[in-house]
PDB file of C-alpha atoms in Angstrom:
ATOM      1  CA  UNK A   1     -13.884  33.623  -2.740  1.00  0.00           C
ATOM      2  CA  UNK A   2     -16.971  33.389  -4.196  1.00  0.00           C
ATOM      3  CA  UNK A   3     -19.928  30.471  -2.732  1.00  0.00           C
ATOM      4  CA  UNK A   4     -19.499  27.970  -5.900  1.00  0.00           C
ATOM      5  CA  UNK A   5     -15.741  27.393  -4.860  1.00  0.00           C
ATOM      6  CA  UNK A   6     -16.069  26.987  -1.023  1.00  0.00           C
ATOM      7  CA  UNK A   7     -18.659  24.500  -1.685  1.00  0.00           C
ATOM      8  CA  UNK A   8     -16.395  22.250  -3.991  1.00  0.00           C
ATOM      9  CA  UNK A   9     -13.707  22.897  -1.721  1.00  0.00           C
ATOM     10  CA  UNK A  10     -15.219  21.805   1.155  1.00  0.00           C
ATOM     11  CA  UNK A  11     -17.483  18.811  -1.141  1.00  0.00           C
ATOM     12  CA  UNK A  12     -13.460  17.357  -2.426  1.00  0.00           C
ATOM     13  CA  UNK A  13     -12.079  17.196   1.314  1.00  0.00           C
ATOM     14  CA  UNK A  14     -15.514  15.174   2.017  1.00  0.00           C
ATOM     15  CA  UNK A  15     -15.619  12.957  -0.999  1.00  0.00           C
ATOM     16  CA  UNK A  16     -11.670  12.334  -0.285  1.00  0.00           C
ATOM     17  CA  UNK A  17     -12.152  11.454   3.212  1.00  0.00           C
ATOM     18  CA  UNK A  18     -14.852   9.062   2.289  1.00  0.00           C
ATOM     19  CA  UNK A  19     -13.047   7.339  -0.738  1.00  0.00           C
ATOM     20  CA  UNK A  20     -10.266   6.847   1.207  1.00  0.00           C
ATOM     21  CA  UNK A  21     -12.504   5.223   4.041  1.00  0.00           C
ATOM     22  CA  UNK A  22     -13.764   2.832   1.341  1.00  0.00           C
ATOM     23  CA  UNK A  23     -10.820   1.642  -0.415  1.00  0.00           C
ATOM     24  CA  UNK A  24      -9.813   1.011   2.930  1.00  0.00           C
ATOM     25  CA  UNK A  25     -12.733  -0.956   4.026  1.00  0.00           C
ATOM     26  CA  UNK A  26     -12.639  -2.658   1.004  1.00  0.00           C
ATOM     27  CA  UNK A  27      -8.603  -3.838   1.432  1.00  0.00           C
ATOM     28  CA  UNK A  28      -9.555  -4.754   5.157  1.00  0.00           C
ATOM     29  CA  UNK A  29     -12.680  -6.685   3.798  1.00  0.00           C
ATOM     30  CA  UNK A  30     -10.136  -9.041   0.982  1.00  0.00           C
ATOM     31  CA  UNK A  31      -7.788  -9.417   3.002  1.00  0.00           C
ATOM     32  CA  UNK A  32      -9.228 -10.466   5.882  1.00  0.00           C
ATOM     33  CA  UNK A  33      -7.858 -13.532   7.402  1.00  0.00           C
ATOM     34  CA  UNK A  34      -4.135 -13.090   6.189  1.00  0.00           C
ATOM     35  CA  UNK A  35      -2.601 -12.067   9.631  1.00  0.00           C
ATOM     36  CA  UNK A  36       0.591 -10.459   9.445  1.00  0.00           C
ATOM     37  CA  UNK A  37       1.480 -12.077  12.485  1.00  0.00           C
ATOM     38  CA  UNK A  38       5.066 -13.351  13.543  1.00  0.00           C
ATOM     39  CA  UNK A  39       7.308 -15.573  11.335  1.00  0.00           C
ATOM     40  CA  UNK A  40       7.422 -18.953  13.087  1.00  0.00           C
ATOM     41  CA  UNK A  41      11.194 -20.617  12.640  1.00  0.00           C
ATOM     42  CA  UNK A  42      10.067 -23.437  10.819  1.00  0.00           C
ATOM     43  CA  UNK A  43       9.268 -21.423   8.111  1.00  0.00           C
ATOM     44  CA  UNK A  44      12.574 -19.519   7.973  1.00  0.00           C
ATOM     45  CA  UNK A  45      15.907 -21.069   6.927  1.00  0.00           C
ATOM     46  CA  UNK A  46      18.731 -21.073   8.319  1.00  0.00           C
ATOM     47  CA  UNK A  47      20.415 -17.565   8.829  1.00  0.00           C
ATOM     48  CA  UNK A  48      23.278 -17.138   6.375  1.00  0.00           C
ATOM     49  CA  UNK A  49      21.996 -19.835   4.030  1.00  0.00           C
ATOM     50  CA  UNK A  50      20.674 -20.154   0.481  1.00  0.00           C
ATOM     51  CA  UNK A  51      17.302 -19.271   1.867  1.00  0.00           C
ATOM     52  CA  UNK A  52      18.821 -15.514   2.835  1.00  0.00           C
ATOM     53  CA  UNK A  53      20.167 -15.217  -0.216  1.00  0.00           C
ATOM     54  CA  UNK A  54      17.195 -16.117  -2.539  1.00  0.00           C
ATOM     55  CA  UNK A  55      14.843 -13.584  -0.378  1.00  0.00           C
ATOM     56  CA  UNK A  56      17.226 -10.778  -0.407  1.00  0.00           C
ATOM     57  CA  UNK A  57      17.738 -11.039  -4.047  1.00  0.00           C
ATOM     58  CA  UNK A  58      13.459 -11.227  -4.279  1.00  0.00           C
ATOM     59  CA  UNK A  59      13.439  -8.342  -2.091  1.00  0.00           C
ATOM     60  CA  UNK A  60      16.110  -6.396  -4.290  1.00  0.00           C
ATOM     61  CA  UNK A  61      14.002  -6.704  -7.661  1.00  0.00           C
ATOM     62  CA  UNK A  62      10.445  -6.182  -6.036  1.00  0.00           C
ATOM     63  CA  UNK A  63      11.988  -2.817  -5.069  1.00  0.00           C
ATOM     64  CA  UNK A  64      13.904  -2.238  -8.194  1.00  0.00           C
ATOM     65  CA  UNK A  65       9.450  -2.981  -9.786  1.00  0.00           C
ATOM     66  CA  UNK A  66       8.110  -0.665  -7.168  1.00  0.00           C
ATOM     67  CA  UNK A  67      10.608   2.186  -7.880  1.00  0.00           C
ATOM     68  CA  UNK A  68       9.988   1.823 -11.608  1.00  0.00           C
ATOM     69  CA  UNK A  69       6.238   1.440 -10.919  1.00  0.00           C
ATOM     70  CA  UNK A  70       6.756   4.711  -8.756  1.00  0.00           C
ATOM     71  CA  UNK A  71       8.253   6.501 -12.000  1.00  0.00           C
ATOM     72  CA  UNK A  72       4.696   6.554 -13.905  1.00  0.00           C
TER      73      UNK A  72
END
């Protein structure tokens, strides 16, 4: 293994590590604010009601988008 290639090998794993850091960074930095924190009741419907239903069907065809997304 010749110089050239060890030193772009070595130069990706760097530049991956600190693109990654970044785009990281940079989602923490937008989306700051928006806890994820827990789902208070009296924004929940009842369990077993219309409310289910209409987020389980939402949560059926954002997964049927991501797996066709995934397909690209």
């Amino acid at each position: 293994m010749n110089a050239n290639r060890l030193f772009n090998m070595i130069l990706h794993r760097m530049m991956r590590r600190l693109l990654g850091r970044g785009i990281d960074a940079g989602i923490e930095r937008v989306t700051r604010g928006r806890g994820s924190g827990p789902v208070l009741p009296e924004g929940r419907g009842k369990a077993g009601g219309p409310g289910d239903r209409k987020a389980a069907r939402q949560r059926r065809q954002a997964m049927r988008v991501a797996r066709r997304i995934g397909r690209f």
